[in-house]
């Protein structure tokens, strides 16, 4: 039997192999795979990708024109198609025999395309009256992102601890002054080596119900995805590091201050930095008076950062702006350092960070 000619590298190194239960023709030189009509659907249906009835050959994305490759069987010119409308991985199709050619670097993206499709359905959901009412009344953004694979126990525990401590403080009004003296962070004390435990304990205290609710909401919004990507123990470690960085930012900005600082805002600001680097295709809604718009994390947190920089410059308001900025910078730094490892440990997240993914906003 005559050897088939590889569409990818034009070699004669095509050999029969098995791909997720299907007998296919693969090139031992460039690693590309040829699927006869129906074989790609069957292989993807057998693969571990969340869908056992894949029909992707019949629902490809937009046509991108003829390619420079030729069919292994009928020698017709192949044609480029996007794998899906919102996932611009290009595969090659023969219009004559409906065979499919996939280059090696496209293989895993194609195999996991059902998971990508499911993720895009979450990411591309449109804002509606329900989300508008929630944001208008609560002044909190709505998130459009992946559902975590594992239960975010650390995030839930942090929310529970913060809430418990706040309620316990409210129920002991006569002890409020002692609680703040003992557990809040006061820069002048830290500089003098006093009340060092405040570096940790201040992260679990809040000055009012809205302070608590706002912080816990944002912790819930970004924390579950980050904990899923990092793992429980490493997520907690990064959270605390960001909290320490936030405290450092506040102390450096005014080391002689005797004003108490409390709240998880700085640690959560650090989570913002990691989130925008690792979940850039997520969306957060921003409300311009009454107009609600989905924004990328980059755009959303750029607005947030500008507000904090303006607050730090003009001062006032009783807000520890430099703590927010310090935590955010720490989160960005951690996000950059760990990005390659996080993407390697979370291949679907890595694919969702590719430029081939197109998200509707």
XYZ file of N, CA, C and O in Angstrom, residues 241-243 245-247 249 265-277 297-306 308-309 321-336:
192
model
N -0.075 36.717 52.464
C 1.049 37.516 51.963
C 0.555 38.857 51.431
O 1.152 39.912 51.696
N -0.541 38.830 50.693
C -1.118 40.081 50.172
C -1.583 40.972 51.316
O -1.451 42.203 51.250
N -2.122 40.363 52.380
C -2.531 41.137 53.546
C -1.356 41.809 54.229
O -1.426 42.974 54.638
N 1.471 42.610 52.711
C 1.928 43.655 51.793
C 1.049 44.898 51.917
O 1.543 46.031 51.849
N -0.248 44.685 52.078
C -1.165 45.810 52.260
C -0.839 46.572 53.540
O -0.808 47.812 53.554
N -0.565 45.835 54.621
C -0.193 46.475 55.879
C 1.094 47.279 55.715
O 1.217 48.410 56.212
N 2.236 48.631 52.947
C 1.932 49.825 52.172
C 1.333 50.916 53.024
O 1.674 52.100 52.894
N -9.607 44.338 53.121
C -9.543 44.964 51.799
C -8.196 44.805 51.125
O -8.115 44.550 49.915
N -7.106 44.973 51.883
C -5.783 44.885 51.287
C -5.469 43.495 50.774
O -4.928 43.329 49.674
N -5.816 42.471 51.561
C -5.591 41.089 51.129
C -6.437 40.775 49.899
O -5.969 40.123 48.949
N -7.673 41.249 49.896
C -8.566 41.001 48.757
C -8.084 41.760 47.527
O -8.187 41.260 46.396
N -7.520 42.948 47.726
C -6.939 43.694 46.603
C -5.825 42.885 45.947
O -5.645 42.929 44.727
N -5.077 42.138 46.751
C -4.059 41.255 46.195
C -4.672 40.184 45.321
O -4.112 39.815 44.270
N -5.833 39.660 45.733
C -6.528 38.666 44.909
C -6.945 39.273 43.573
O -6.926 38.594 42.543
N -7.311 40.570 43.596
C -7.668 41.239 42.340
C -6.521 41.156 41.333
O -6.735 40.928 40.144
N -5.290 41.384 41.823
C -4.138 41.360 40.931
C -3.935 40.007 40.272
O -3.674 39.914 39.064
N -4.061 38.938 41.053
C -3.924 37.592 40.495
C -5.072 37.273 39.536
O -4.870 36.671 38.474
N -6.262 37.677 39.923
C -7.462 37.376 39.133
C -7.368 37.978 37.734
O -7.669 37.310 36.734
N -6.949 39.235 37.630
C -6.941 39.865 36.307
C -5.863 39.274 35.402
O -5.974 39.334 34.175
N -4.819 38.668 35.987
C -3.786 38.034 35.177
C -4.153 36.625 34.742
O -3.757 36.180 33.666
N -11.629 41.987 33.440
C -10.992 42.275 34.726
C -9.945 43.382 34.616
O -9.797 44.195 35.526
N -9.217 43.431 33.494
C -8.212 44.476 33.304
C -8.846 45.855 33.354
O -8.365 46.761 34.052
N -9.949 46.034 32.635
C -10.628 47.332 32.617
C -11.271 47.636 33.965
O -11.182 48.761 34.477
N -11.921 46.635 34.561
C -12.617 46.845 35.834
C -11.646 47.265 36.925
O -11.864 48.244 37.644
N -10.531 46.528 37.052
C -9.597 46.827 38.126
C -8.718 48.030 37.810
O -8.139 48.630 38.720
N -8.624 48.413 36.538
C -7.952 49.674 36.202
C -8.756 50.841 36.754
O -8.189 51.792 37.321
N -10.079 50.775 36.605
C -10.948 51.817 37.177
C -10.817 51.821 38.695
O -10.683 52.882 39.325
N -10.842 50.633 39.294
C -10.699 50.514 40.749
C -9.368 51.100 41.214
O -9.304 51.835 42.215
N -8.280 50.796 40.488
C -6.962 51.293 40.875
C -6.883 52.810 40.741
O -6.319 53.489 41.618
N -7.448 53.360 39.679
C -7.449 54.813 39.501
C -8.196 55.498 40.634
O -7.770 56.559 41.131
N -8.458 54.389 43.670
C -7.617 54.304 44.861
C -6.429 55.260 44.783
O -6.042 55.859 45.796
N -5.834 55.397 43.606
C -4.739 56.345 43.453
C -5.220 57.777 43.682
O -4.518 58.582 44.322
N -6.078 53.742 51.470
C -5.859 53.556 50.036
C -4.516 52.890 49.742
O -4.411 52.055 48.843
N -3.476 53.273 50.474
C -2.161 52.695 50.205
C -2.104 51.225 50.580
O -1.302 50.473 50.023
N -2.952 50.818 51.501
C -3.051 49.381 51.814
C -3.628 48.636 50.616
O -3.152 47.560 50.235
N -4.658 49.209 50.003
C -5.247 48.593 48.811
C -4.212 48.497 47.690
O -4.068 47.452 47.040
N -3.483 49.587 47.478
C -2.499 49.619 46.399
C -1.366 48.639 46.682
O -0.915 47.909 45.788
N -0.910 48.593 47.949
C 0.157 47.659 48.317
C -0.257 46.213 48.119
O 0.507 45.395 47.593
N -1.467 45.871 48.522
C -1.971 44.517 48.332
C -2.114 44.174 46.863
O -1.766 43.067 46.421
N -2.601 45.132 46.075
C -2.810 44.915 44.645
C -1.480 44.665 43.932
O -1.369 43.748 43.105
N -0.477 45.465 44.259
C 0.844 45.291 43.644
C 1.425 43.925 44.020
O 2.020 43.239 43.184
N 1.244 43.519 45.278
C 1.716 42.190 45.701
C 1.003 41.090 44.917
O 1.636 40.116 44.476
N -0.306 41.242 44.722
C -1.067 40.250 43.963
C -0.621 40.173 42.516
O -0.510 39.080 41.946
N -0.354 41.324 41.899
C 0.154 41.330 40.529
C 1.506 40.618 40.446
O 1.759 39.835 39.519
N 2.366 40.883 41.426
C 3.694 40.262 41.436
C 3.582 38.752 41.583
O 4.243 37.989 40.859
N 2.742 38.308 42.509
C 2.520 36.868 42.691
C 1.933 36.266 41.426
O 2.329 35.184 40.978
N 0.978 36.976 40.838
C 0.336 36.486 39.620
C 1.320 36.282 38.486
O 1.254 35.286 37.756
N 2.257 37.210 38.339
C 3.263 37.092 37.284
C 4.222 35.937 37.553
O 4.553 35.163 36.652
